[in-house]
PDB file of C-alpha atoms in Angstrom:
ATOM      1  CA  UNK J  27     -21.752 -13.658  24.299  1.00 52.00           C
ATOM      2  CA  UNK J  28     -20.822 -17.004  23.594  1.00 64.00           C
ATOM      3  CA  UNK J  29     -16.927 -17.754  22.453  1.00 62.00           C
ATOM      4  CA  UNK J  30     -17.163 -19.302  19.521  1.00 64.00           C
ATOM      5  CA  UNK J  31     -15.374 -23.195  19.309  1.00 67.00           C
ATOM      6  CA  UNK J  32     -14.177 -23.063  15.718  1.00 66.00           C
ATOM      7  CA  UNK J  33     -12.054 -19.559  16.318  1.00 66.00           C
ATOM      8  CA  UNK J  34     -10.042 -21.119  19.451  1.00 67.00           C
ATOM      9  CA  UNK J  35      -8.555 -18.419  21.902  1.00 68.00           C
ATOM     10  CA  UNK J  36      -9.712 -15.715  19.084  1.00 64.00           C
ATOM     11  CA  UNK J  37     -13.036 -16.744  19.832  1.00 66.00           C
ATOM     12  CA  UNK J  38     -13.661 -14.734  22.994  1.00 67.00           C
ATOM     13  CA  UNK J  39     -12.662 -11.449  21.292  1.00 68.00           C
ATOM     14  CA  UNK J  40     -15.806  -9.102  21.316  1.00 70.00           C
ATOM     15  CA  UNK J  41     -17.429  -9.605  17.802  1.00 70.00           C
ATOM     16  CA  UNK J  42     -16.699  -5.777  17.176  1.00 71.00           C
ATOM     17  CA  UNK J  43     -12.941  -6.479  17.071  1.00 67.00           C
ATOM     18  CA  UNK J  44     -13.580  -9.317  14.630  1.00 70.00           C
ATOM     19  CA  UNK J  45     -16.198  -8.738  12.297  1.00 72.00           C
ATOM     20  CA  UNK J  46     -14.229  -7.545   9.690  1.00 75.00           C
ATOM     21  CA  UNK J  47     -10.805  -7.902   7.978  1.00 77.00           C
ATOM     22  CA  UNK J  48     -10.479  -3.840   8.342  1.00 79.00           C
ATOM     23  CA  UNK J  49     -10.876  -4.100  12.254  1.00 79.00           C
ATOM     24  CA  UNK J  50      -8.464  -6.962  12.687  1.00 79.00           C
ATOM     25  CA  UNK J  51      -6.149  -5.529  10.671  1.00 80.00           C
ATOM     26  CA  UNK J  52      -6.538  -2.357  12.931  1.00 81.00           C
ATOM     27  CA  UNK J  53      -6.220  -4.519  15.909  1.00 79.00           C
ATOM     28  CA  UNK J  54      -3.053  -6.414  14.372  1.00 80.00           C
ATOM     29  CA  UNK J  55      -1.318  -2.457  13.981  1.00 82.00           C
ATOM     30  CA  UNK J  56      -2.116  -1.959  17.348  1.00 81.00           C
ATOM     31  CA  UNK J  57      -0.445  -5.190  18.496  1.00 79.00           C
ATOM     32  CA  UNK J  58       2.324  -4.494  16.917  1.00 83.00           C
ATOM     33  CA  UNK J  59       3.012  -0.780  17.164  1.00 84.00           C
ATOM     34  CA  UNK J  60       4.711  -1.147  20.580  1.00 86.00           C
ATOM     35  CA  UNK J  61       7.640  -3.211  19.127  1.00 81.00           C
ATOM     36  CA  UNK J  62       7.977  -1.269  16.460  1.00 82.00           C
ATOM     37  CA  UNK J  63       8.500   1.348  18.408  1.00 82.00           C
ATOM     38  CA  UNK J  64      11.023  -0.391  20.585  1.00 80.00           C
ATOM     39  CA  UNK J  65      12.886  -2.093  18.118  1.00 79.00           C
ATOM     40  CA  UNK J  66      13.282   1.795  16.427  1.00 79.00           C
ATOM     41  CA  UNK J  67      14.068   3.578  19.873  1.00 77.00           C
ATOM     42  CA  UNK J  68      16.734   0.969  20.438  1.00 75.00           C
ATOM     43  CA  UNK J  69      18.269   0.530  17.031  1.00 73.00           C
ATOM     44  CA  UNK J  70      19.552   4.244  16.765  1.00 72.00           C
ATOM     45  CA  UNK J  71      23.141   2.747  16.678  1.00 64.00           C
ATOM     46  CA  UNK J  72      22.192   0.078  19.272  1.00 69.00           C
ATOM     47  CA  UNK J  73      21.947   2.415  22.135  1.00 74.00           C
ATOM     48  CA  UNK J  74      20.159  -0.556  23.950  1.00 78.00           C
ATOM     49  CA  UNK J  75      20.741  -4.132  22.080  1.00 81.00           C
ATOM     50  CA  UNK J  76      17.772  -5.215  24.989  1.00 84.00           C
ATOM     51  CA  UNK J  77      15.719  -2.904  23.818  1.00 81.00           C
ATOM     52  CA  UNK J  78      15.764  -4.191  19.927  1.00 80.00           C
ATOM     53  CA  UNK J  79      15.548  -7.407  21.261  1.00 84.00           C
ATOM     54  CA  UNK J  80      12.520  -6.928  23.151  1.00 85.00           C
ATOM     55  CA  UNK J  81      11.223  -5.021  20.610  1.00 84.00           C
ATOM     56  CA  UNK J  82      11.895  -7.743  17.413  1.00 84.00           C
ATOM     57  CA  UNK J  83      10.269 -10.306  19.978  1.00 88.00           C
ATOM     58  CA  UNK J  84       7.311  -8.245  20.194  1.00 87.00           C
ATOM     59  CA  UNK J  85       7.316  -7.965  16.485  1.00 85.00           C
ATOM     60  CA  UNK J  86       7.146 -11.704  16.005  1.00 87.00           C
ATOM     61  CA  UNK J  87       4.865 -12.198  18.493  1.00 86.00           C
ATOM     62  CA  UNK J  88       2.313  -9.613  16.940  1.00 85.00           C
ATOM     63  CA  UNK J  89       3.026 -11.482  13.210  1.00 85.00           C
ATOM     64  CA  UNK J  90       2.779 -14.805  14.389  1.00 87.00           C
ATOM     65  CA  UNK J  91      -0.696 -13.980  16.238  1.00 84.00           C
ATOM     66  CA  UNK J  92      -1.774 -12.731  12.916  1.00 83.00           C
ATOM     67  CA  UNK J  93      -0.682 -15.644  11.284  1.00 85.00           C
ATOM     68  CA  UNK J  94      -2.747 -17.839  13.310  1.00 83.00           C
ATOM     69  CA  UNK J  95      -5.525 -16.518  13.682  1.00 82.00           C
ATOM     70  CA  UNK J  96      -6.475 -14.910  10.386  1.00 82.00           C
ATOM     71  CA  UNK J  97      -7.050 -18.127   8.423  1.00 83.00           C
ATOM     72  CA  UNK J  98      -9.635 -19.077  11.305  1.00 80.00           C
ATOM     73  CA  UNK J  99     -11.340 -15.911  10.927  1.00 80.00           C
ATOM     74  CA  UNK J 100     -11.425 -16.418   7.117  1.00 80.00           C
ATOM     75  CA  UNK J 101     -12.455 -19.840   7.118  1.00 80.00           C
ATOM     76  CA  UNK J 102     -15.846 -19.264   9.293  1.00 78.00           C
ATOM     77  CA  UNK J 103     -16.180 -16.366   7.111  1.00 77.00           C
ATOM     78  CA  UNK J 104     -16.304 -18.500   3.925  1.00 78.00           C
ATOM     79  CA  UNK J 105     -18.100 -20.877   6.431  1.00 78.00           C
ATOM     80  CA  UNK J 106     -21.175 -18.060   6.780  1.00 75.00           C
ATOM     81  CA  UNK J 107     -21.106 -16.124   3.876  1.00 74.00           C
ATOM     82  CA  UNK J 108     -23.972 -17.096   0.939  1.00 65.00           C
ATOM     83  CA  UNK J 109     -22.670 -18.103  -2.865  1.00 65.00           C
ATOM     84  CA  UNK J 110     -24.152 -14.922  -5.061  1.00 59.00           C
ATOM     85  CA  UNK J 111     -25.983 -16.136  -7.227  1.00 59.00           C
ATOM     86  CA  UNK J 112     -26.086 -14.923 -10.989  1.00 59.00           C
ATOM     87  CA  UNK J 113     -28.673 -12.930 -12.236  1.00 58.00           C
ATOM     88  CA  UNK J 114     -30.809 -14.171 -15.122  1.00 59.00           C
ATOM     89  CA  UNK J 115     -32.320 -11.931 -17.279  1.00 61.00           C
ATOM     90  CA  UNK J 116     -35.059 -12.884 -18.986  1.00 58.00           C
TER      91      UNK J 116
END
């Protein structure tokens, strides 16, 4: 498989992660269930200020990976996809 130019780093994903906006939005919970999950564990009345540090940094990590890739991926989508035409009825 070829990495495609126009998606950048996203580009080398395997096209099964990508080829829809219901698996990369899968993918993007995925990303960023681990900070969730820290940012939670360590918020219980800051039992470890790291810990909801590390996990808020994780959080914008995961959003700001969204945020730059998704517009790619919907651009070369818009890119490939055919105008429907209107049906004519005689």
């Amino acid at each position: 498989m070829r990495p495609d130019p126009r998606l950048g780093p996203w580009g080398r994903l395997p096209a099964a992660w990508t080829a829809s906006p219901r698996r990369r939005r899968l993918a993007f919970l995925v990303l960023l269930a681990p900070g969730a999950l820290m940012a939670v564990a360590g918020a219980q009345v800051l039992v470890s200020p790291p810990l909801v540090a590390a996990g808020v940094a994780w959080l914008a990590a995961a959003l700001a990976v969204r945020g730059a890739s998704e517009p790619r991926f919907l651009a070369l989508e818009a890119e490939n996809s055919t105008p429907l035409q209107e049906e004519t009825t005689p």
